[in-house]
Structure formats: C-alpha cells, structure tokens
Tab-separated table of C-alpha atoms in Angstrom:
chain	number	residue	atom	x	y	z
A	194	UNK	CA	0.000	0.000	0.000
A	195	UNK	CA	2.620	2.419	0.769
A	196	UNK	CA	4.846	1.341	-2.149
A	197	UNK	CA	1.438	2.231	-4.276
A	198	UNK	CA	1.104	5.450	-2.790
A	199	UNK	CA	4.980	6.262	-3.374
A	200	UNK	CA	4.720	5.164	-6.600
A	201	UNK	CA	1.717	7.213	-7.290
A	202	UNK	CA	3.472	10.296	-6.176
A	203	UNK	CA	6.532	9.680	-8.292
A	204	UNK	CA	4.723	9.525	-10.969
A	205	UNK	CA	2.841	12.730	-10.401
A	206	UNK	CA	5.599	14.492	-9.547
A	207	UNK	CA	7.795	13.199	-12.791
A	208	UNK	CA	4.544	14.264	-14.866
A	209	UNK	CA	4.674	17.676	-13.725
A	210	UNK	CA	8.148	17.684	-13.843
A	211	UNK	CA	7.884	16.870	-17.615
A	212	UNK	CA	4.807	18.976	-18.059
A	213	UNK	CA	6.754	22.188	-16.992
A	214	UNK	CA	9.901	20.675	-19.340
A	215	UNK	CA	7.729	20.516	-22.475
A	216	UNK	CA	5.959	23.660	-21.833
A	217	UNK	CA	9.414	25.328	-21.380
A	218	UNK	CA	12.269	24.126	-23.081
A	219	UNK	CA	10.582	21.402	-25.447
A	220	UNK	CA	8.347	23.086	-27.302
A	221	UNK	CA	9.352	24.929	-30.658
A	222	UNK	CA	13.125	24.414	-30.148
A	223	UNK	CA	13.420	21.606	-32.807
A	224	UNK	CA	14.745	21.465	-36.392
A	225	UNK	CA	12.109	20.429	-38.848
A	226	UNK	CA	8.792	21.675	-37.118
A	227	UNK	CA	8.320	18.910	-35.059
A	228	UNK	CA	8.968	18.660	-31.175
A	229	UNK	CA	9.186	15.505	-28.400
A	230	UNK	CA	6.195	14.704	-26.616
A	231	UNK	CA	7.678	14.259	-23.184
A	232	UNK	CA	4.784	13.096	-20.876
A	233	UNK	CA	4.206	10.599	-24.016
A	234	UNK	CA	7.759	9.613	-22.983
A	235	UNK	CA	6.940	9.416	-19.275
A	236	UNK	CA	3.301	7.212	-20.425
A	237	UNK	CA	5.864	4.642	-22.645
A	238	UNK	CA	8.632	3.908	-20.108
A	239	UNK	CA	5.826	3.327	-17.136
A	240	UNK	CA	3.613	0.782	-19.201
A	241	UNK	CA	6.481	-1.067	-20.594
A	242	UNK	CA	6.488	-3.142	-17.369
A	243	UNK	CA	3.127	-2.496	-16.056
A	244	UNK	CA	0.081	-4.707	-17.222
A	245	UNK	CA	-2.344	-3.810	-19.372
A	246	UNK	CA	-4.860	-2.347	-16.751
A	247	UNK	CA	-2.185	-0.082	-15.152
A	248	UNK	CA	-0.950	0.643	-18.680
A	249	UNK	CA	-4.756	1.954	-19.302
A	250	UNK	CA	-5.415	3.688	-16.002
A	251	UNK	CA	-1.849	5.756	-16.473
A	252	UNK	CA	-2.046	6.685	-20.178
A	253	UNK	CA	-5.758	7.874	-19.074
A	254	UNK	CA	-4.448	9.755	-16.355
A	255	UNK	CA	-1.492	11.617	-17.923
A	256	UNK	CA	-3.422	12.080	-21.047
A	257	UNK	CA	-6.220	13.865	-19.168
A	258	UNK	CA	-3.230	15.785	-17.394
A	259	UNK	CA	-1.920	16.980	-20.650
A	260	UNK	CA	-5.671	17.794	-21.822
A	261	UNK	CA	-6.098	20.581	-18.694
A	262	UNK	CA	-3.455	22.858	-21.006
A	263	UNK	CA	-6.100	22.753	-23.883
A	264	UNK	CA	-9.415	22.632	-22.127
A	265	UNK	CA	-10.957	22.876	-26.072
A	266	UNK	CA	-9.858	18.877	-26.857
A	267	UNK	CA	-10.304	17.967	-23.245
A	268	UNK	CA	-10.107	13.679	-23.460
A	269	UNK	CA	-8.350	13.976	-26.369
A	270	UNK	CA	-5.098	12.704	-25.381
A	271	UNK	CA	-6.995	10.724	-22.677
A	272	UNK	CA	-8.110	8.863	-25.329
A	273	UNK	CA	-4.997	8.684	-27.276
A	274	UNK	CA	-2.926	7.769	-24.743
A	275	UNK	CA	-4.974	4.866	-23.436
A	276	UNK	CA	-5.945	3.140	-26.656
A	277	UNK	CA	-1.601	3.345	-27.153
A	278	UNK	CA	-0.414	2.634	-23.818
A	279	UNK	CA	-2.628	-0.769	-24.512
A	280	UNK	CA	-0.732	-1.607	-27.201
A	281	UNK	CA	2.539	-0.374	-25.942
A	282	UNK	CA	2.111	-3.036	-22.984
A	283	UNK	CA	0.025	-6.058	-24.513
A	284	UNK	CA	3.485	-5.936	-27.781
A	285	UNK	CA	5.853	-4.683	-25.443
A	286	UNK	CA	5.229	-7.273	-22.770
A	287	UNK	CA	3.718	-10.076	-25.033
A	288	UNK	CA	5.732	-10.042	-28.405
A	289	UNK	CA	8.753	-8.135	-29.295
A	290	UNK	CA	11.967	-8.902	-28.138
A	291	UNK	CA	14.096	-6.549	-25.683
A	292	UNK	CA	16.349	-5.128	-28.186
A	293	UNK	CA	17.109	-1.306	-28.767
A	294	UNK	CA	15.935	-1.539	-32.391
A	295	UNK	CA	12.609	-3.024	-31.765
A	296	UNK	CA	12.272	-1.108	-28.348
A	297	UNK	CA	12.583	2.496	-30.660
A	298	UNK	CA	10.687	1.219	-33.413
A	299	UNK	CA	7.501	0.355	-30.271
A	300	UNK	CA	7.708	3.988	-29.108
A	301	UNK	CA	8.288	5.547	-32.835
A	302	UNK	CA	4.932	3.610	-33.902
A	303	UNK	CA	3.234	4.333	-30.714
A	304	UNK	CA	3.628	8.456	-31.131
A	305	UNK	CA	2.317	7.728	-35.129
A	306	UNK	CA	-0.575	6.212	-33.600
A	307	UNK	CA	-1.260	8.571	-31.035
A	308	UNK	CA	-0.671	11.333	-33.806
A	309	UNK	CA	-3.244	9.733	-36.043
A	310	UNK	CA	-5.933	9.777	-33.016
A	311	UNK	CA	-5.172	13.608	-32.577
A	312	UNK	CA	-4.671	14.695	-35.902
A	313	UNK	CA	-8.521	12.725	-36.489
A	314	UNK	CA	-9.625	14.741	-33.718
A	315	UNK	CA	-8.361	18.366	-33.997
A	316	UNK	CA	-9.060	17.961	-38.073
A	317	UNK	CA	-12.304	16.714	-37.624
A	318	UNK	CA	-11.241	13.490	-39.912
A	319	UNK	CA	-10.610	15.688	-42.784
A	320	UNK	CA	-7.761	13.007	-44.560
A	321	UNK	CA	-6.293	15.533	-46.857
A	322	UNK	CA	-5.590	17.887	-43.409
A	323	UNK	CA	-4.517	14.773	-41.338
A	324	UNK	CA	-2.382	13.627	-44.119
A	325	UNK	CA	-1.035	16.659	-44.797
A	326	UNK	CA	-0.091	17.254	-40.743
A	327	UNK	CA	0.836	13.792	-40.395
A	328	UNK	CA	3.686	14.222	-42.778
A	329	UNK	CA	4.909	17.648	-42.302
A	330	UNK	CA	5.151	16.801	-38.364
A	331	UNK	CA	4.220	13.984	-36.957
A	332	UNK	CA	7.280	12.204	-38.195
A	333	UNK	CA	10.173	14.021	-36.602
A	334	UNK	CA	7.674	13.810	-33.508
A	335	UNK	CA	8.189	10.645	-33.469
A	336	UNK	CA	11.399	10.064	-34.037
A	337	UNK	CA	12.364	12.951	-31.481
A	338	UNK	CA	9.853	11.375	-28.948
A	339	UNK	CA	11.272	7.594	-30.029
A	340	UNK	CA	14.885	8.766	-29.533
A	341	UNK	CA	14.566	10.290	-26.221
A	342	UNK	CA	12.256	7.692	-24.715
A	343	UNK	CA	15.409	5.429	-25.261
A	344	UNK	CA	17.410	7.913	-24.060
A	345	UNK	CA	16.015	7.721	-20.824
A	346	UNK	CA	15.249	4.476	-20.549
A	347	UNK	CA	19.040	3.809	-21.058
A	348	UNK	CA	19.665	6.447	-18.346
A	349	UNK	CA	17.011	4.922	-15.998
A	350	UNK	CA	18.398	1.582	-16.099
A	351	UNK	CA	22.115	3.133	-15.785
A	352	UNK	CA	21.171	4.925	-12.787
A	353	UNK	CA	19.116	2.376	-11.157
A	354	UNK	CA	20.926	-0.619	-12.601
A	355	UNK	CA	17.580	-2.309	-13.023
A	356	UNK	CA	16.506	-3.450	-16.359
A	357	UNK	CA	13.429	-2.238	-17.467
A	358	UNK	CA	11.936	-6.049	-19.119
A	359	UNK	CA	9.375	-6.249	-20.778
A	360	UNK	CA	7.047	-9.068	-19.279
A	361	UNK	CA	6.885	-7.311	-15.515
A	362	UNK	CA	9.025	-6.524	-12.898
A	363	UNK	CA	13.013	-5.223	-13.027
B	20	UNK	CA	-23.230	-11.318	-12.084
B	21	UNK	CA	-21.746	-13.552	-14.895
B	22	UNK	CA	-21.217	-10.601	-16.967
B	23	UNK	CA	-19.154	-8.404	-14.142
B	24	UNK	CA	-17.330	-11.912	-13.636
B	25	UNK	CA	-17.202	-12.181	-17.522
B	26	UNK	CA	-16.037	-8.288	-17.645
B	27	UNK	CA	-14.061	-7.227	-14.876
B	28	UNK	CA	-12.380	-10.935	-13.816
B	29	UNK	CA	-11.865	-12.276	-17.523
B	30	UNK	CA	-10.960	-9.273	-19.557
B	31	UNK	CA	-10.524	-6.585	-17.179
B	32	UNK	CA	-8.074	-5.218	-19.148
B	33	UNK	CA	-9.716	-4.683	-22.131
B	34	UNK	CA	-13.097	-3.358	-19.632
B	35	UNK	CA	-10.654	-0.893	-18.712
B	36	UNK	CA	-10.072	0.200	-21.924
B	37	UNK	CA	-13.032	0.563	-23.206
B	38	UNK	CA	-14.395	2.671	-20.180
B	39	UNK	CA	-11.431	5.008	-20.344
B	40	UNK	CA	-12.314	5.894	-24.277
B	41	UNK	CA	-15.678	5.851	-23.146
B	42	UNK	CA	-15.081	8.427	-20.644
B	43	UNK	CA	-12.933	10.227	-22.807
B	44	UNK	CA	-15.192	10.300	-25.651
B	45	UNK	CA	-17.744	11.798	-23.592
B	46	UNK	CA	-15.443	14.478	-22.086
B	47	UNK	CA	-14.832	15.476	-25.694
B	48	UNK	CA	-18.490	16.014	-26.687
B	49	UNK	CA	-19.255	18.223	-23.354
B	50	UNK	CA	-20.761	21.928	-24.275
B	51	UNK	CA	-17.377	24.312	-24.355
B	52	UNK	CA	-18.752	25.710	-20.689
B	53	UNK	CA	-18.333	22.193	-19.464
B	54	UNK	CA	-14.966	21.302	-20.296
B	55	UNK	CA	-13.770	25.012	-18.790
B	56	UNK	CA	-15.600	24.156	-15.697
B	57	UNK	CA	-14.000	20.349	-15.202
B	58	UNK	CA	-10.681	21.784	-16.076
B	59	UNK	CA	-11.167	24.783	-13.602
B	60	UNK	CA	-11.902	22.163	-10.968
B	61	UNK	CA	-9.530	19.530	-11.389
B	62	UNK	CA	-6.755	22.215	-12.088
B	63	UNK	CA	-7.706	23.905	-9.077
B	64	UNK	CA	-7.634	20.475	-7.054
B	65	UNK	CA	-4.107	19.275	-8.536
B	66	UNK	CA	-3.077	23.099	-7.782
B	67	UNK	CA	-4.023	23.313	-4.503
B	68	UNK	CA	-0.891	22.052	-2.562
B	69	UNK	CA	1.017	24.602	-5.100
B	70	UNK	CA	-1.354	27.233	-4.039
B	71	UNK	CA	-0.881	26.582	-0.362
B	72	UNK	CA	2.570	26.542	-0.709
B	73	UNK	CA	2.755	29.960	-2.371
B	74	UNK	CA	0.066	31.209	0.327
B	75	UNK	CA	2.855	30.097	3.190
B	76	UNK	CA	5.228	32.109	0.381
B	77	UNK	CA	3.104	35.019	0.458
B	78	UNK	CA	2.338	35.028	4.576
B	79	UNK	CA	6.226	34.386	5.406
B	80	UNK	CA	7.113	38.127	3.094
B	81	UNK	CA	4.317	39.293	4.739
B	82	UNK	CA	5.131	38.766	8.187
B	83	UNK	CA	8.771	40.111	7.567
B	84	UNK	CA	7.046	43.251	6.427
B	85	UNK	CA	5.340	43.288	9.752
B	86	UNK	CA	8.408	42.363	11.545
B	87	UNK	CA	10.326	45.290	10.261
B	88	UNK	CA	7.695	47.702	10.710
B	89	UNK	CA	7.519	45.860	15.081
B	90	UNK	CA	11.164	46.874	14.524
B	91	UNK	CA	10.805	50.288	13.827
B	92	UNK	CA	8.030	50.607	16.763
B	93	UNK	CA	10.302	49.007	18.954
B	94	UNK	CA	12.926	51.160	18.616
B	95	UNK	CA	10.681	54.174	18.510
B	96	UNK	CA	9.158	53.120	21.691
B	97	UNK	CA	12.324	52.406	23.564
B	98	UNK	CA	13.384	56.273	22.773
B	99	UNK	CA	10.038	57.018	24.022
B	100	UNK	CA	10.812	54.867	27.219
B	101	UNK	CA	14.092	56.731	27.882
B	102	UNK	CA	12.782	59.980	27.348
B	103	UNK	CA	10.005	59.232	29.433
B	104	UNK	CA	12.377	57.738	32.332
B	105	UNK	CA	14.324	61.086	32.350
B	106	UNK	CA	10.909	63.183	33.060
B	107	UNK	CA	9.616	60.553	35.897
B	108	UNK	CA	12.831	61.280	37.692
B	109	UNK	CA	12.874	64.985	37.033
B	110	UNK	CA	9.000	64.769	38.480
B	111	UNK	CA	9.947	62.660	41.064
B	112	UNK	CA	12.846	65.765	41.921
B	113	UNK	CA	10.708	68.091	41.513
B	114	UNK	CA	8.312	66.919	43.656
B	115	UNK	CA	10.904	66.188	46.590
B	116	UNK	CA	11.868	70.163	45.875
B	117	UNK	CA	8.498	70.733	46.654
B	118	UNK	CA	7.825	68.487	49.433
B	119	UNK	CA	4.692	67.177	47.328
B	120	UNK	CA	3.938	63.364	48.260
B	121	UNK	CA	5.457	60.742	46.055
B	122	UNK	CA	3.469	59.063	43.173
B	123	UNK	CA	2.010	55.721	43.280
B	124	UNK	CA	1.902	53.462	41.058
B	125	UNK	CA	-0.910	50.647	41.395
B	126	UNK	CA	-1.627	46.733	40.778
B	127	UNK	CA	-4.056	45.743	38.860
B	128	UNK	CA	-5.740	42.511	39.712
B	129	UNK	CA	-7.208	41.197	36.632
B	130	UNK	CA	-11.188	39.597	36.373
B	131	UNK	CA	-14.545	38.180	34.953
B	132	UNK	CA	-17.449	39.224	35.602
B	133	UNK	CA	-19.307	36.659	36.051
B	134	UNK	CA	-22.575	37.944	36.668
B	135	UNK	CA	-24.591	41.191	36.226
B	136	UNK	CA	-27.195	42.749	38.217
B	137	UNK	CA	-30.768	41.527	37.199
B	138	UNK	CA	-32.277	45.141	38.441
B	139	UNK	CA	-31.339	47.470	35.027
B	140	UNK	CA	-31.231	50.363	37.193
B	141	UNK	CA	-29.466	49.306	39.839
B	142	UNK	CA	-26.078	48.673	37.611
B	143	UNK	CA	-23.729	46.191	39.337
B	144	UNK	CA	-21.894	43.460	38.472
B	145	UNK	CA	-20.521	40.247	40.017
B	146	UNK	CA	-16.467	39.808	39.536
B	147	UNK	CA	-14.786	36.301	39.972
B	148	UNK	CA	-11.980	37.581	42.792
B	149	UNK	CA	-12.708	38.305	46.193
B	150	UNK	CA	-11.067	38.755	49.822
B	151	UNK	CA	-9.009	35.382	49.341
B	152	UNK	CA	-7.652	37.391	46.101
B	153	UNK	CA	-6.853	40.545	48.681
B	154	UNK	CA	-10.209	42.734	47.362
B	155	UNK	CA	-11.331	45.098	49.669
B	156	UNK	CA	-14.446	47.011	49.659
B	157	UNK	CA	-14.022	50.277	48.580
B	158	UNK	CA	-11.398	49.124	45.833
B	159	UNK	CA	-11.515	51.041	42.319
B	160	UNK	CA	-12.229	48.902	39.445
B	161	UNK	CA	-11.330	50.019	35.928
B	162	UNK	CA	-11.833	48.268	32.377
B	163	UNK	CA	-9.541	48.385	30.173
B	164	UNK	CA	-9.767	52.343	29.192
B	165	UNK	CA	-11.017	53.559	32.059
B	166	UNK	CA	-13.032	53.574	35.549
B	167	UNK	CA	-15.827	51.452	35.396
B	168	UNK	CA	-16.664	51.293	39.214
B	169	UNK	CA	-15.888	50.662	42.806
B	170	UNK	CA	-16.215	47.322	44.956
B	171	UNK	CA	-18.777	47.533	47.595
B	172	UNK	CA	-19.790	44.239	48.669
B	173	UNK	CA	-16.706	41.387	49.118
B	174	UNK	CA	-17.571	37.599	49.551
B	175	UNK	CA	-14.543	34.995	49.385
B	176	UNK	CA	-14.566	34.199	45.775
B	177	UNK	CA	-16.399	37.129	44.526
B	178	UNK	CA	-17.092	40.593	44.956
B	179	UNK	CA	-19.787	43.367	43.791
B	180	UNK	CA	-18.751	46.402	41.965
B	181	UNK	CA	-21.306	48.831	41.489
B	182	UNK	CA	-20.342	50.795	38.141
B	183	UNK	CA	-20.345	54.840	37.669
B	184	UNK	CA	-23.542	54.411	35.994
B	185	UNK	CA	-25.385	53.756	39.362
B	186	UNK	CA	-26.342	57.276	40.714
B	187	UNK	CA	-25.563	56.663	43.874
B	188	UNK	CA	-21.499	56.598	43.294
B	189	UNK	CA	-21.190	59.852	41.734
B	190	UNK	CA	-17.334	60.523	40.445
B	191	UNK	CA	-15.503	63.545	40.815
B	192	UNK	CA	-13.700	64.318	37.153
B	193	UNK	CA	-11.218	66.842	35.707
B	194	UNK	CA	-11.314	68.085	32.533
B	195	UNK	CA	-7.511	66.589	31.213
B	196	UNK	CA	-6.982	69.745	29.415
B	197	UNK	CA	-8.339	72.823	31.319
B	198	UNK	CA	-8.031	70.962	34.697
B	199	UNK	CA	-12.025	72.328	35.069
B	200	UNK	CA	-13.671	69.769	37.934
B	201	UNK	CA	-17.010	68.494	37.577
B	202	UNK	CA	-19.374	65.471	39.132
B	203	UNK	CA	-20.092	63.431	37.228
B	204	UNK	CA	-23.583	61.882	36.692
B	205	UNK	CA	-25.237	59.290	34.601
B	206	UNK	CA	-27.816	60.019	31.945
B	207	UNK	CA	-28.499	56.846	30.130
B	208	UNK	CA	-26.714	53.985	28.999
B	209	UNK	CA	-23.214	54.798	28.481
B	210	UNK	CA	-24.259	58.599	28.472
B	211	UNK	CA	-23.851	60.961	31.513
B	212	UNK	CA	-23.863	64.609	32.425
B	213	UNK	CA	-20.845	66.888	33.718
B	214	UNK	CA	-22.398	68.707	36.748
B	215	UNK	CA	-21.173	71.641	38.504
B	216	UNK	CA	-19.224	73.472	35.669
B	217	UNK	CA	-19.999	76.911	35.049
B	218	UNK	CA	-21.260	78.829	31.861
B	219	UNK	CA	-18.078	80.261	31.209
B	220	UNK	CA	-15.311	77.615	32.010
B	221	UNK	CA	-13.088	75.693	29.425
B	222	UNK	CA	-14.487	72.339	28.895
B	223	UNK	CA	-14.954	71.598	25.188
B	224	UNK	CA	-16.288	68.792	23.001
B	225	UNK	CA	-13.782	65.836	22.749
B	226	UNK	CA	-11.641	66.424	25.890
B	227	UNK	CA	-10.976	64.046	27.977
B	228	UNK	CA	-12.052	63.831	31.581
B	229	UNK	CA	-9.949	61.872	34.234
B	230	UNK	CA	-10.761	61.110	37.776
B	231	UNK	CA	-9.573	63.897	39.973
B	232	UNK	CA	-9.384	61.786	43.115
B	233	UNK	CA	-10.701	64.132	45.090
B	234	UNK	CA	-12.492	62.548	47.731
B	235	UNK	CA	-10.753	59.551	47.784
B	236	UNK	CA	-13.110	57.844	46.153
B	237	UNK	CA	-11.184	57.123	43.215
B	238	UNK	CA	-7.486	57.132	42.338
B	239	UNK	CA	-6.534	60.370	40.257
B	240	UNK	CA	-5.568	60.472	36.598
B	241	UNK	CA	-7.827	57.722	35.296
B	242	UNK	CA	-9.760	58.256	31.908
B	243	UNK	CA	-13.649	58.325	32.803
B	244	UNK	CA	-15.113	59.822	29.214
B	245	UNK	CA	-14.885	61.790	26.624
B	246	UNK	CA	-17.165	65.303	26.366
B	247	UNK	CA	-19.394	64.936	23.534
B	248	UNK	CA	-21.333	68.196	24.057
B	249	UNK	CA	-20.559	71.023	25.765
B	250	UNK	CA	-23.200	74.385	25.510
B	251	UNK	CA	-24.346	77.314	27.327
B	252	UNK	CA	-27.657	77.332	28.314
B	253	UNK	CA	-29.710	80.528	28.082
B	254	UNK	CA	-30.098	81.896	31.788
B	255	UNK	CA	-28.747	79.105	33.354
B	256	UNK	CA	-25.265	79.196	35.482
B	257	UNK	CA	-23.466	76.082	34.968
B	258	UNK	CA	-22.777	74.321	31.365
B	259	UNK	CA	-24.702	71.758	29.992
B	260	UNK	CA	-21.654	69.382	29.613
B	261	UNK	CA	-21.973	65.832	27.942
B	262	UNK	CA	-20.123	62.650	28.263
B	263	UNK	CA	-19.634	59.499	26.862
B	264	UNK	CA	-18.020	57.206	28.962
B	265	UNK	CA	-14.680	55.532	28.161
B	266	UNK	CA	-16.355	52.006	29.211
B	267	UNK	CA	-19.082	50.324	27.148
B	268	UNK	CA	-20.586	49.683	30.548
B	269	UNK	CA	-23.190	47.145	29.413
B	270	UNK	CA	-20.696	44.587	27.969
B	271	UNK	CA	-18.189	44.383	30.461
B	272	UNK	CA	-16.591	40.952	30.751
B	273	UNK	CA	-12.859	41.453	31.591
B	274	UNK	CA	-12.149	44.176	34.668
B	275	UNK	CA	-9.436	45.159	36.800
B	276	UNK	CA	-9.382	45.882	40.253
B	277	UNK	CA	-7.234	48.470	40.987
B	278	UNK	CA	-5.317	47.296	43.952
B	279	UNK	CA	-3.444	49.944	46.941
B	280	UNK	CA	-1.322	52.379	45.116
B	281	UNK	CA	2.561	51.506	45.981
B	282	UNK	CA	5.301	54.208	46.044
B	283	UNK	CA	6.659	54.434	42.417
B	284	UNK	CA	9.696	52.501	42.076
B	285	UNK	CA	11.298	51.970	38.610
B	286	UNK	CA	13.571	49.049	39.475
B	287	UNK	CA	10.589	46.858	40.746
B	288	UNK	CA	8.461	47.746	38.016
B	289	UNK	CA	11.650	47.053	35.244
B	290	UNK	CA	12.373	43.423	37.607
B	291	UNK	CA	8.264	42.751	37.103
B	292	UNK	CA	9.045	43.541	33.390
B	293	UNK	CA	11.367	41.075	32.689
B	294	UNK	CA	9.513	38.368	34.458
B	295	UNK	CA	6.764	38.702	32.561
B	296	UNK	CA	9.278	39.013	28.848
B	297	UNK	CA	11.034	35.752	30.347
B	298	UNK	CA	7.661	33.977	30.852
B	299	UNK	CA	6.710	35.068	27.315
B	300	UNK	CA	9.784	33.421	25.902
C-alpha cells in the first residue's frame, strides 16, 4: 500500500516535472517543425512493465493531465494515450523482443498512432488535413519522442541498474 | 453477475479500456462551458498544494514586512521609554523640591465578571476575585480604558462592583486639558452629564475627563469619558456638559481591580518587566 502510494506520487511528480519541461524548453526548439512529446515519454517507459490495466489507467491519467493545457480537446489525449499505452504493454510485454531496435521502433509507432488519433480529432477526420499534418510533423515527432524515450530508458536503467523487461518486474 | 465476472475478472483489461475511451469520448463532446468548468476544478484540485505553498510564500514576506515595521516601533518606543524615564525622575525631583507626596503606582488585579445585576437600574456586576484574592471594599475597578466602578460588597470568591452608571457613586472628574472639575452623573446607557461646571469655564467637546481623586473615592488620573457636548444654556449658570463614557458599561466581561497604590519605584516595576518578557519566551 505504501509502495502504491509512493509510486503514485513519483509519478505525479515526474509528470509535472515533464509537463513544466515541455511547456518550457521542449516546445518549438526543434529542427524540422516537429517537437518531443515528453509526458508521451513518461506514459511509454511506465507501461512497458506495467500490465495492461495499469498501462490503461496511467495513459488515461497523464493524457487527461496533458488535456487541462487545452481545455478545447479535453479527453483527447486521454483517449490517445490509453488506446496506445494498450498496445505499448500487450506488444511490449507479449511479443517483441528486448532489443534497442525493436524497443525504438515500439515507441516511434506508438507516437504515429497517437498522432493519427489527434490529428482525427483536432481535423475533424478531414484526410487531406490529417495527411497533410501527419507528414509535415508527426514524423520528426516521433522520431524525437522515439529517440529520447530510449534515451532515458538507457539512463534509468544506468542509474538504477535495473533493467526495465518487458514481461513485468526489473 | 456472470457478466461483471465475464467483464471485470476475464478481460478486465480490455473493460478498462473501453471505459477510459468511453469516458474520454464523452469528455470530448461536453458543451465548451463544461470542459472550462472540469478543467477549472480539477486544475484547481491538482493546484491546490502549489497554491498553499505559495500562500505560506506570500504570509512568510508578509510577516517580515510586519516584523520590520515591530522593529521600527520598537525602537521608537524604547526612545520614548528613555525619554520618558528622564521626566519621571525629574518629576519625582521636583516633587521632593516641593515636598509634594510621592506618586504611586498601582496593581491591577485582573477579572470576569461573572454575573450582572438583574435590576437594570441598579447597575452592578458580580467579579470572579474576592477577599481570598486581597479585594477590599471600597477598591476602584477600571476596564480596560477607564473607571468602570468601585467594589462595595466582598464575599470569598467574589465581589460586587457597582459601576459609575449607578447614581448613587457619583465621580468627581477633571477636565484633562483645562483641569475644570465636575461630578459626574449618569444620563443613560453609556451617556452621563458633567455637573457643577460653570457657563463660562473651558471644557470643550472631545476632551478628555480623568478622575480627579478628590475625595478619595477614586485614584486620580484615570480616563472616565470623553465630552461629547458642551453648551451654554440661556439663563442658566453652569454648562450643559456631555459625556460618553470611556467604558461600554453594558458589555463588560474582563475588569481590573485596581489594587493599593505603591510608592513608584522603577527598578521593581523594570524586575516585574522582565519576568513577565522571560515567561513570554
């Protein structure tokens, strides 16, 4: 119980943490248009060893965070975030192996996933306007967001010396 | 019951899924007013700890304000004090040049009333000290700007004072700037009438009368009332001179009995002073 609670608080505090980061620093300050989604960072590395239920609840949670800076598309990234952080858990636990390569190409898919749910959303599934976005942005997102997601996993496990596995546990 | 088995023991994962898009769906087709509103509150809720952080921010600066400004007082007030020192014992010189008697200075013996009289016109109250405390009848009580009576009746415990308002304790005042002496007399409520001053002497609205302690009755120099109306009358001799006193008289729950005046001495009084600043710290 009071590991849950501790671990609740970490995460809240690394959210807002990362939500002050990308509001900051991150935003805008990257060749090419597009920028790193950090709290889409935070959502990957804490459902890569969680099940699929805490994989849910968290992408909800941090999604509906990131939604109270744009109270027009509030459950947007709710939404986004929970239908990916599924995925992200059920292939990153289930089915691909623990390998840098596959590990960059999970989080670069995940944030052109999540992009297509937004894009769909803030376009009003116009195809020629989500195309159009998806291509001039959404694909140095990724890659930015893919990149520093293994960044920081890499650090995580240097500092901790745990390995993040997919399949549960450290 | 087999479906919540079927839902949230078989596939609880994917139940959870499907209620969080649910959820979220619906929080994207709430009316614009909506979404403000459950972002105002849940921002608000996440904030608060922020917010009462920045509130203990905001009250430290502020009480650092106030502590500078204490400062100032404090030093303001101890020039006071040392100026103040130097006149007491010029006075208190002066006074032995003139073979006046020496000042006292008095105790004040702090109390509750604990009851009042149930006869409106006969205005007493009951105080919560009596002769085991050392009250004597006869003994001046004050509030806490000014006279409000005089014991008459003391029981072990308790004691009754009957206040200035009961016309049978008349008190002899002094204007504070003139010096003019009148009797005081009471009117109504906290009202009363400053008797025996003539038509042409120097009493004026908004002085200050203190007790003259003539008679005895009362120590001198303590604030009674303030004049709120002071006017000739047409053919008459004296003034028609009124006061408010300096006591709300019908709300009187902490009172002081003023205890034998003591010859004035300024090392007892400093040694009493830093009792009472080492009990405070």
């Amino acid at each position: 119980m009071k590991e849950n609670i501790f671990y609740i608080v970490r995460i809240f505090f690394v959210s807002i943490v990362a939500f002050i980061l990308q509001i900051t620093v991150v935003n805008g300050r990257w060749p090419g248009g597009g920028s790193p989604d950090l709290l889409f960072v935070i959502v990957l590395l804490l459902v890569l060893d969680k099940g699929p239920v805490t994989a849910v609840v968290v992408g909800f949670l941090l999604g509906f965070f990131q939604d109270l800076g744009n109270a027009s598309f509030l459950g947007m990234n709710a939404l986004a975030n929970s239908i990916v952080a599924y995925a992200v858990s059920r292939l990153g636990r289930d089915y691909l192996p623990d390998t840098i390569i596959f590990r960059i190409s999970l989080f670069f898919m995940a944030y052109l996933v999540k992009s297509i749910i937004i894009l769909n959303i803030t376009e009003a599934f116009s195809p020629i306007r989500v195309i159009s976005f998806f291509f001039r942005y959404s694909f140095l997102s990724a890659l930015y967001t893919a990149v520093i997601a293994i960044f920081v996993w890499k650090l995580i496990e240097l500092v901790s010396e745990r390995v993040v596995r997919p399949g549960g546990g450290y | 019951m087999a479906i919540f088995s079927f839902l949230f023991s078989k596939h609880l994962d994917k139940s959870i899924l499907v209620i969080s898009i649910v959820v979220s769906v619906l929080l994207l087709g709430l009316e614009e007013d909506s979404k403000m509103t459950t972002v105002r509150v849940v921002s608000s809720f996440l904030l608060a700890p922020v917010e009462k952080m920045e509130k203990n921010f905001i009250d430290i600066a502020r009480l650092q304000q106030e502590n500078d400004k204490l400062r100032e007082i404090v030093a303001a007030l101890y020039y006071e004090r040392g100026k103040l020192l130097q006149f007491e014992s010029e006075k208190k010189r002066m006074r032995k040049l003139l073979n006046f008697r020496m000042d006292s200075y008095y105790r004040f013996l702090p109390c509750e009333v604990i009851s009042m009289s149930s006869n409106r016109f006969y205005h007493s109250v009951t105080i919560d000290r009596g002769s085991g405390d050392g009250v004597v009848r006869g003994m001046p009580v004050s509030g806490y700007r000014g006279i409000a009576g005089r014991v008459t009746q003391v029981f072990p415990s308790s004691a009754r004072v009957l206040l200035i308002s009961n016309k049978s304790l008349p008190v002899s005042c002094r204007d504070g700037r003139s010096r003019v002496v009148g009797i005081l007399k009471w009117d109504r409520g906290n009202l009363f009438t400053l008797d025996y001053v003539g038509s042409e002497e120097d009493v004026m609205v908004g002085d200050t009368l203190l007790t003259s302690g003539l008679g005895k009755v009362f120590p001198r120099g303590f604030q009674v009332g303030v004049v709120y109306q002071a006017k000739k009358v047409e053919g008459r001799i004296s003034k028609n001179v009124r006061v408010v006193s300096m006591v709300d008289l019908g709300r009187l729950e902490e009172l002081f009995v003023i205890m034998s005046g003591e010859k004035w001495d300024y090392r007892e009084i400093m040694r009493e002073l830093e009792e009472l600043k080492s009990d405070a710290e």
